[in-house]
Amino acid sequence: MLSDIEQLARAFNCAERVLIITGAGLSADSGLPTYRGVGGLYNGNTSEGLPIEAALSGPMLQRDPALCWKYLAELGRACLGAHANAGHRVIAELQRLKPQCWLLTQNIDGFHRAAGSPDERLIEIHGQLAPLYCQSCGQLEHDLAACLEAQLPPRCRQCAGVLRPPVVLFEEMLPEKALDSLYQQIGQGFDLVLTIGTSASFPYIVEPVLRARAAGSFTAEINPARTELSATVDVYLPGKALDVLPELLGHISGDRICKSTL
Ligand code: OAD
């Protein structure tokens, strides 16, 4: 009788097409705050008395760029002060093992790329933190660290317009290219869908799991706290990504079954 983690390792070894979905919980092990749950950024109002979703929204960036940037800068400083962890590196290794292993992330920290996940199989559905660009003339600004130290909001060197990062703020559309890529891949189906460190709060995060489930594919979740997906997936592994992922990789490497598909 296989344990849950061994079942997941076996499913990975037997799968051709894999989708890994990551959220803030993966980078929590790098020291970044999560958005929801214990210590989450969204558990309360800002010092201005606003829900953080209002402070970090597209309309707020237009109306009061300094206020929106106050919270963008907090995210930016947290990301610049942290690094990819072993969990990110295990995921990059899983993608190396499976040429059809795709990665859908809600994280804007860029840690997946830093850990070696290939650009062409990485879908950053909430965008990324850098490079900043000018909302007026489009000029790029690559020195995020310097911008965060200067007066906020950061301004364009060329035309003094307000800069912004290519992230998806609240009330903004998802990036078209990332969405197209996601739905093109979902359309081809996956043999295995694994979520890691996400509260699964958005339909485009839940949908690939439910579709895989409906198609009879294997589904799994790694999260120390249960989510609405936990009861649905084939295997729910309660635990921190940083603990579970290296153990999973150990089982994947040790399992002989379906090795021919590697
Ligand atoms: P959340 O903050 O909503 O959820 C984080 C999840 O990670 C929770 O379910 C935690 O239980 C779990 N978690 C905490 N520590 C963990 C660990 N060490 N290992 C594994 N899991 C852990 O983050 P997301 O689901 O990623 O969007 O949602 C984040 C999105 O919400 C952001 O991209 C942002 C926000 O709205 C936008 O800004 C558009």
PDB file of N, CA and C in Angstrom, residues 184-259:
ATOM      1  N   GLN A 184      -4.738  27.511 -23.523  1.00  0.00           N
ATOM      2  CA  GLN A 184      -4.249  26.629 -24.579  1.00  0.00           C
ATOM      3  C   GLN A 184      -3.747  25.319 -23.965  1.00  0.00           C
ATOM      4  N   GLN A 185      -3.022  25.430 -22.873  1.00  0.00           N
ATOM      5  CA  GLN A 185      -2.493  24.230 -22.213  1.00  0.00           C
ATOM      6  C   GLN A 185      -3.604  23.432 -21.534  1.00  0.00           C
ATOM      7  N   ILE A 186      -4.530  24.126 -20.884  1.00  0.00           N
ATOM      8  CA  ILE A 186      -5.653  23.420 -20.250  1.00  0.00           C
ATOM      9  C   ILE A 186      -6.419  22.625 -21.319  1.00  0.00           C
ATOM     10  N   GLY A 187      -6.562  23.232 -22.492  1.00  0.00           N
ATOM     11  CA  GLY A 187      -7.286  22.581 -23.588  1.00  0.00           C
ATOM     12  C   GLY A 187      -6.639  21.263 -23.994  1.00  0.00           C
ATOM     13  N   GLN A 188      -5.329  21.175 -23.856  1.00  0.00           N
ATOM     14  CA  GLN A 188      -4.624  19.930 -24.220  1.00  0.00           C
ATOM     15  C   GLN A 188      -4.715  18.880 -23.119  1.00  0.00           C
ATOM     16  N   GLY A 189      -5.197  19.284 -21.953  1.00  0.00           N
ATOM     17  CA  GLY A 189      -5.374  18.333 -20.849  1.00  0.00           C
ATOM     18  C   GLY A 189      -4.078  18.080 -20.091  1.00  0.00           C
ATOM     19  N   PHE A 190      -4.221  17.674 -18.851  1.00  0.00           N
ATOM     20  CA  PHE A 190      -3.063  17.320 -18.021  1.00  0.00           C
ATOM     21  C   PHE A 190      -3.310  15.963 -17.379  1.00  0.00           C
ATOM     22  N   ASP A 191      -2.243  15.176 -17.224  1.00  0.00           N
ATOM     23  CA  ASP A 191      -2.368  13.880 -16.540  1.00  0.00           C
ATOM     24  C   ASP A 191      -2.317  14.071 -15.028  1.00  0.00           C
ATOM     25  N   LEU A 192      -1.688  15.180 -14.611  1.00  0.00           N
ATOM     26  CA  LEU A 192      -1.530  15.448 -13.182  1.00  0.00           C
ATOM     27  C   LEU A 192      -1.566  16.960 -12.953  1.00  0.00           C
ATOM     28  N   VAL A 193      -2.351  17.384 -11.977  1.00  0.00           N
ATOM     29  CA  VAL A 193      -2.359  18.793 -11.568  1.00  0.00           C
ATOM     30  C   VAL A 193      -2.073  18.839 -10.062  1.00  0.00           C
ATOM     31  N   LEU A 194      -1.045  19.613  -9.693  1.00  0.00           N
ATOM     32  CA  LEU A 194      -0.607  19.715  -8.302  1.00  0.00           C
ATOM     33  C   LEU A 194      -0.623  21.168  -7.875  1.00  0.00           C
ATOM     34  N   THR A 195      -1.369  21.502  -6.813  1.00  0.00           N
ATOM     35  CA  THR A 195      -1.335  22.873  -6.298  1.00  0.00           C
ATOM     36  C   THR A 195      -0.451  22.914  -5.054  1.00  0.00           C
ATOM     37  N   ILE A 196       0.281  24.018  -4.918  1.00  0.00           N
ATOM     38  CA  ILE A 196       1.214  24.162  -3.800  1.00  0.00           C
ATOM     39  C   ILE A 196       1.090  25.563  -3.195  1.00  0.00           C
ATOM     40  N   GLY A 197       0.721  25.631  -1.926  1.00  0.00           N
ATOM     41  CA  GLY A 197       0.756  26.910  -1.213  1.00  0.00           C
ATOM     42  C   GLY A 197      -0.176  27.964  -1.751  1.00  0.00           C
ATOM     43  N   THR A 198      -1.370  27.550  -2.177  1.00  0.00           N
ATOM     44  CA  THR A 198      -2.346  28.554  -2.617  1.00  0.00           C
ATOM     45  C   THR A 198      -3.682  28.326  -1.925  1.00  0.00           C
ATOM     46  N   SER A 199      -4.357  29.453  -1.603  1.00  0.00           N
ATOM     47  CA  SER A 199      -5.687  29.345  -0.994  1.00  0.00           C
ATOM     48  C   SER A 199      -6.741  29.088  -2.070  1.00  0.00           C
ATOM     49  N   ALA A 200      -6.316  29.033  -3.336  1.00  0.00           N
ATOM     50  CA  ALA A 200      -7.212  28.733  -4.471  1.00  0.00           C
ATOM     51  C   ALA A 200      -8.422  29.671  -4.440  1.00  0.00           C
ATOM     52  N   SER A 201      -8.148  30.966  -4.404  1.00  0.00           N
ATOM     53  CA  SER A 201      -9.213  31.961  -4.267  1.00  0.00           C
ATOM     54  C   SER A 201      -9.757  32.444  -5.607  1.00  0.00           C
ATOM     55  N   PHE A 202      -9.150  32.033  -6.704  1.00  0.00           N
ATOM     56  CA  PHE A 202      -9.564  32.547  -8.010  1.00  0.00           C
ATOM     57  C   PHE A 202     -10.038  31.404  -8.907  1.00  0.00           C
ATOM     58  N   PRO A 203     -11.057  31.673  -9.746  1.00  0.00           N
ATOM     59  CA  PRO A 203     -11.605  30.602 -10.591  1.00  0.00           C
ATOM     60  C   PRO A 203     -10.579  29.988 -11.538  1.00  0.00           C
ATOM     61  N   TYR A 204      -9.641  30.817 -12.047  1.00  0.00           N
ATOM     62  CA  TYR A 204      -8.654  30.272 -12.997  1.00  0.00           C
ATOM     63  C   TYR A 204      -7.594  29.422 -12.294  1.00  0.00           C
ATOM     64  N   ILE A 205      -7.613  29.395 -10.961  1.00  0.00           N
ATOM     65  CA  ILE A 205      -6.726  28.501 -10.214  1.00  0.00           C
ATOM     66  C   ILE A 205      -7.466  27.199  -9.903  1.00  0.00           C
ATOM     67  N   VAL A 206      -8.738  27.319  -9.588  1.00  0.00           N
ATOM     68  CA  VAL A 206      -9.548  26.144  -9.247  1.00  0.00           C
ATOM     69  C   VAL A 206      -9.881  25.330 -10.500  1.00  0.00           C
ATOM     70  N   GLU A 207     -10.152  26.041 -11.598  1.00  0.00           N
ATOM     71  CA  GLU A 207     -10.651  25.369 -12.811  1.00  0.00           C
ATOM     72  C   GLU A 207      -9.743  24.244 -13.329  1.00  0.00           C
ATOM     73  N   PRO A 208      -8.425  24.466 -13.447  1.00  0.00           N
ATOM     74  CA  PRO A 208      -7.597  23.364 -13.969  1.00  0.00           C
ATOM     75  C   PRO A 208      -7.673  22.114 -13.092  1.00  0.00           C
ATOM     76  N   VAL A 209      -7.838  22.315 -11.783  1.00  0.00           N
ATOM     77  CA  VAL A 209      -7.922  21.160 -10.872  1.00  0.00           C
ATOM     78  C   VAL A 209      -9.243  20.425 -11.112  1.00  0.00           C
ATOM     79  N   LEU A 210     -10.320  21.185 -11.185  1.00  0.00           N
ATOM     80  CA  LEU A 210     -11.636  20.543 -11.372  1.00  0.00           C
ATOM     81  C   LEU A 210     -11.718  19.861 -12.736  1.00  0.00           C
ATOM     82  N   ARG A 211     -11.137  20.503 -13.753  1.00  0.00           N
ATOM     83  CA  ARG A 211     -11.152  19.892 -15.092  1.00  0.00           C
ATOM     84  C   ARG A 211     -10.370  18.576 -15.103  1.00  0.00           C
ATOM     85  N   ALA A 212      -9.208  18.596 -14.438  1.00  0.00           N
ATOM     86  CA  ALA A 212      -8.390  17.381 -14.399  1.00  0.00           C
ATOM     87  C   ALA A 212      -9.148  16.277 -13.671  1.00  0.00           C
ATOM     88  N   ARG A 213      -9.775  16.653 -12.578  1.00  0.00           N
ATOM     89  CA  ARG A 213     -10.563  15.700 -11.782  1.00  0.00           C
ATOM     90  C   ARG A 213     -11.669  15.083 -12.649  1.00  0.00           C
ATOM     91  N   ALA A 214     -12.382  15.952 -13.391  1.00  0.00           N
ATOM     92  CA  ALA A 214     -13.495  15.483 -14.226  1.00  0.00           C
ATOM     93  C   ALA A 214     -12.996  14.554 -15.335  1.00  0.00           C
ATOM     94  N   ALA A 215     -11.756  14.796 -15.797  1.00  0.00           N
ATOM     95  CA  ALA A 215     -11.212  13.971 -16.878  1.00  0.00           C
ATOM     96  C   ALA A 215     -10.587  12.678 -16.341  1.00  0.00           C
ATOM     97  N   GLY A 216     -10.606  12.507 -15.029  1.00  0.00           N
ATOM     98  CA  GLY A 216     -10.049  11.282 -14.438  1.00  0.00           C
ATOM     99  C   GLY A 216      -8.541  11.366 -14.243  1.00  0.00           C
ATOM    100  N   SER A 217      -7.972  12.560 -14.352  1.00  0.00           N
ATOM    101  CA  SER A 217      -6.525  12.714 -14.122  1.00  0.00           C
ATOM    102  C   SER A 217      -6.255  12.824 -12.622  1.00  0.00           C
ATOM    103  N   PHE A 218      -4.979  12.724 -12.258  1.00  0.00           N
ATOM    104  CA  PHE A 218      -4.598  12.732 -10.846  1.00  0.00           C
ATOM    105  C   PHE A 218      -4.471  14.186 -10.365  1.00  0.00           C
ATOM    106  N   THR A 219      -4.987  14.464  -9.167  1.00  0.00           N
ATOM    107  CA  THR A 219      -4.880  15.815  -8.607  1.00  0.00           C
ATOM    108  C   THR A 219      -4.328  15.733  -7.181  1.00  0.00           C
ATOM    109  N   ALA A 220      -3.553  16.748  -6.805  1.00  0.00           N
ATOM    110  CA  ALA A 220      -2.941  16.729  -5.472  1.00  0.00           C
ATOM    111  C   ALA A 220      -2.736  18.159  -4.985  1.00  0.00           C
ATOM    112  N   GLU A 221      -2.613  18.273  -3.673  1.00  0.00           N
ATOM    113  CA  GLU A 221      -2.432  19.593  -3.064  1.00  0.00           C
ATOM    114  C   GLU A 221      -1.419  19.504  -1.928  1.00  0.00           C
ATOM    115  N   ILE A 222      -0.525  20.499  -1.855  1.00  0.00           N
ATOM    116  CA  ILE A 222       0.399  20.618  -0.719  1.00  0.00           C
ATOM    117  C   ILE A 222       0.082  21.938  -0.027  1.00  0.00           C
ATOM    118  N   ASN A 223      -0.324  21.876   1.236  1.00  0.00           N
ATOM    119  CA  ASN A 223      -0.701  23.090   1.978  1.00  0.00           C
ATOM    120  C   ASN A 223      -0.851  22.697   3.446  1.00  0.00           C
ATOM    121  N   PRO A 224      -0.260  23.464   4.365  1.00  0.00           N
ATOM    122  CA  PRO A 224      -0.423  23.095   5.783  1.00  0.00           C
ATOM    123  C   PRO A 224      -1.856  23.286   6.272  1.00  0.00           C
ATOM    124  N   ALA A 225      -2.639  24.137   5.571  1.00  0.00           N
ATOM    125  CA  ALA A 225      -4.037  24.362   5.971  1.00  0.00           C
ATOM    126  C   ALA A 225      -4.954  23.884   4.847  1.00  0.00           C
ATOM    127  N   ARG A 226      -6.107  23.360   5.217  1.00  0.00           N
ATOM    128  CA  ARG A 226      -7.037  22.870   4.198  1.00  0.00           C
ATOM    129  C   ARG A 226      -7.633  24.045   3.421  1.00  0.00           C
ATOM    130  N   THR A 227      -7.930  23.798   2.152  1.00  0.00           N
ATOM    131  CA  THR A 227      -8.601  24.791   1.310  1.00  0.00           C
ATOM    132  C   THR A 227      -9.852  24.136   0.738  1.00  0.00           C
ATOM    133  N   GLU A 228     -10.558  24.872  -0.106  1.00  0.00           N
ATOM    134  CA  GLU A 228     -11.768  24.282  -0.694  1.00  0.00           C
ATOM    135  C   GLU A 228     -11.419  23.142  -1.654  1.00  0.00           C
ATOM    136  N   LEU A 229     -10.151  23.037  -2.041  1.00  0.00           N
ATOM    137  CA  LEU A 229      -9.753  21.949  -2.944  1.00  0.00           C
ATOM    138  C   LEU A 229      -9.386  20.665  -2.194  1.00  0.00           C
ATOM    139  N   SER A 230      -9.085  20.792  -0.909  1.00  0.00           N
ATOM    140  CA  SER A 230      -8.506  19.647  -0.178  1.00  0.00           C
ATOM    141  C   SER A 230      -9.375  18.395  -0.237  1.00  0.00           C
ATOM    142  N   ALA A 231     -10.693  18.597  -0.169  1.00  0.00           N
ATOM    143  CA  ALA A 231     -11.582  17.428  -0.162  1.00  0.00           C
ATOM    144  C   ALA A 231     -11.781  16.870  -1.565  1.00  0.00           C
ATOM    145  N   THR A 232     -11.388  17.631  -2.575  1.00  0.00           N
ATOM    146  CA  THR A 232     -11.634  17.244  -3.970  1.00  0.00           C
ATOM    147  C   THR A 232     -10.465  16.462  -4.560  1.00  0.00           C
ATOM    148  N   VAL A 233      -9.250  16.811  -4.146  1.00  0.00           N
ATOM    149  CA  VAL A 233      -8.070  16.223  -4.789  1.00  0.00           C
ATOM    150  C   VAL A 233      -7.884  14.761  -4.382  1.00  0.00           C
ATOM    151  N   ASP A 234      -7.145  14.022  -5.225  1.00  0.00           N
ATOM    152  CA  ASP A 234      -6.873  12.612  -4.904  1.00  0.00           C
ATOM    153  C   ASP A 234      -5.988  12.499  -3.675  1.00  0.00           C
ATOM    154  N   VAL A 235      -4.998  13.402  -3.596  1.00  0.00           N
ATOM    155  CA  VAL A 235      -4.069  13.352  -2.464  1.00  0.00           C
ATOM    156  C   VAL A 235      -3.881  14.755  -1.898  1.00  0.00           C
ATOM    157  N   TYR A 236      -4.164  14.900  -0.603  1.00  0.00           N
ATOM    158  CA  TYR A 236      -3.907  16.169   0.085  1.00  0.00           C
ATOM    159  C   TYR A 236      -2.748  15.934   1.053  1.00  0.00           C
ATOM    160  N   LEU A 237      -1.649  16.666   0.835  1.00  0.00           N
ATOM    161  CA  LEU A 237      -0.479  16.512   1.706  1.00  0.00           C
ATOM    162  C   LEU A 237      -0.384  17.723   2.620  1.00  0.00           C
ATOM    163  N   PRO A 238      -0.772  17.569   3.894  1.00  0.00           N
ATOM    164  CA  PRO A 238      -0.680  18.712   4.797  1.00  0.00           C
ATOM    165  C   PRO A 238       0.780  18.918   5.175  1.00  0.00           C
ATOM    166  N   GLY A 239       1.282  20.110   4.972  1.00  0.00           N
ATOM    167  CA  GLY A 239       2.680  20.363   5.334  1.00  0.00           C
ATOM    168  C   GLY A 239       3.188  21.559   4.583  1.00  0.00           C
ATOM    169  N   LYS A 240       4.356  22.026   5.008  1.00  0.00           N
ATOM    170  CA  LYS A 240       4.976  23.165   4.331  1.00  0.00           C
ATOM    171  C   LYS A 240       5.629  22.682   3.038  1.00  0.00           C
ATOM    172  N   ALA A 241       5.545  23.522   2.012  1.00  0.00           N
ATOM    173  CA  ALA A 241       6.135  23.172   0.721  1.00  0.00           C
ATOM    174  C   ALA A 241       7.619  22.831   0.885  1.00  0.00           C
ATOM    175  N   LEU A 242       8.298  23.590   1.720  1.00  0.00           N
ATOM    176  CA  LEU A 242       9.745  23.396   1.890  1.00  0.00           C
ATOM    177  C   LEU A 242      10.075  22.017   2.474  1.00  0.00           C
ATOM    178  N   ASP A 243       9.155  21.460   3.259  1.00  0.00           N
ATOM    179  CA  ASP A 243       9.374  20.121   3.821  1.00  0.00           C
ATOM    180  C   ASP A 243       8.930  19.034   2.839  1.00  0.00           C
ATOM    181  N   VAL A 244       7.757  19.252   2.219  1.00  0.00           N
ATOM    182  CA  VAL A 244       7.147  18.181   1.420  1.00  0.00           C
ATOM    183  C   VAL A 244       7.848  18.004   0.066  1.00  0.00           C
ATOM    184  N   LEU A 245       8.226  19.124  -0.576  1.00  0.00           N
ATOM    185  CA  LEU A 245       8.741  19.005  -1.951  1.00  0.00           C
ATOM    186  C   LEU A 245      10.062  18.211  -2.049  1.00  0.00           C
ATOM    187  N   PRO A 246      11.053  18.460  -1.185  1.00  0.00           N
ATOM    188  CA  PRO A 246      12.270  17.650  -1.287  1.00  0.00           C
ATOM    189  C   PRO A 246      11.989  16.163  -1.039  1.00  0.00           C
ATOM    190  N   GLU A 247      11.054  15.882  -0.112  1.00  0.00           N
ATOM    191  CA  GLU A 247      10.692  14.484   0.151  1.00  0.00           C
ATOM    192  C   GLU A 247      10.024  13.877  -1.090  1.00  0.00           C
ATOM    193  N   LEU A 248       9.164  14.661  -1.719  1.00  0.00           N
ATOM    194  CA  LEU A 248       8.499  14.184  -2.938  1.00  0.00           C
ATOM    195  C   LEU A 248       9.525  13.864  -4.022  1.00  0.00           C
ATOM    196  N   LEU A 249      10.499  14.762  -4.197  1.00  0.00           N
ATOM    197  CA  LEU A 249      11.520  14.533  -5.222  1.00  0.00           C
ATOM    198  C   LEU A 249      12.294  13.247  -4.915  1.00  0.00           C
ATOM    199  N   GLY A 250      12.543  12.999  -3.632  1.00  0.00           N
ATOM    200  CA  GLY A 250      13.232  11.767  -3.227  1.00  0.00           C
ATOM    201  C   GLY A 250      12.441  10.544  -3.674  1.00  0.00           C
ATOM    202  N   HIS A 251      11.129  10.563  -3.474  1.00  0.00           N
ATOM    203  CA  HIS A 251      10.288   9.424  -3.876  1.00  0.00           C
ATOM    204  C   HIS A 251      10.234   9.294  -5.400  1.00  0.00           C
ATOM    205  N   ILE A 252      10.192  10.435  -6.089  1.00  0.00           N
ATOM    206  CA  ILE A 252      10.140  10.409  -7.555  1.00  0.00           C
ATOM    207  C   ILE A 252      11.414   9.772  -8.097  1.00  0.00           C
ATOM    208  N   SER A 253      12.553  10.138  -7.511  1.00  0.00           N
ATOM    209  CA  SER A 253      13.825   9.590  -7.979  1.00  0.00           C
ATOM    210  C   SER A 253      13.953   8.125  -7.606  1.00  0.00           C
ATOM    211  N   GLY A 254      13.350   7.742  -6.475  1.00  0.00           N
ATOM    212  CA  GLY A 254      13.504   6.358  -6.004  1.00  0.00           C
ATOM    213  C   GLY A 254      12.529   5.397  -6.642  1.00  0.00           C
ATOM    214  N   ASP A 255      11.424   5.893  -7.186  1.00  0.00           N
ATOM    215  CA  ASP A 255      10.373   5.027  -7.722  1.00  0.00           C
ATOM    216  C   ASP A 255      10.800   4.479  -9.082  1.00  0.00           C
ATOM    217  N   ARG A 256      10.675   3.163  -9.253  1.00  0.00           N
ATOM    218  CA  ARG A 256      11.111   2.561 -10.517  1.00  0.00           C
ATOM    219  C   ARG A 256       9.958   2.476 -11.528  1.00  0.00           C
ATOM    220  N   ILE A 257       8.714   2.553 -11.031  1.00  0.00           N
ATOM    221  CA  ILE A 257       7.563   2.344 -11.909  1.00  0.00           C
ATOM    222  C   ILE A 257       7.394   3.538 -12.845  1.00  0.00           C
ATOM    223  N   CYS A 258       7.097   3.240 -14.101  1.00  0.00           N
ATOM    224  CA  CYS A 258       6.892   4.280 -15.122  1.00  0.00           C
ATOM    225  C   CYS A 258       8.156   5.088 -15.365  1.00  0.00           C
ATOM    226  N   LYS A 259       9.306   4.569 -14.962  1.00  0.00           N
ATOM    227  CA  LYS A 259      10.571   5.287 -15.156  1.00  0.00           C
ATOM    228  C   LYS A 259      10.822   5.549 -16.640  1.00  0.00           C
TER     229      LYS A 259
END
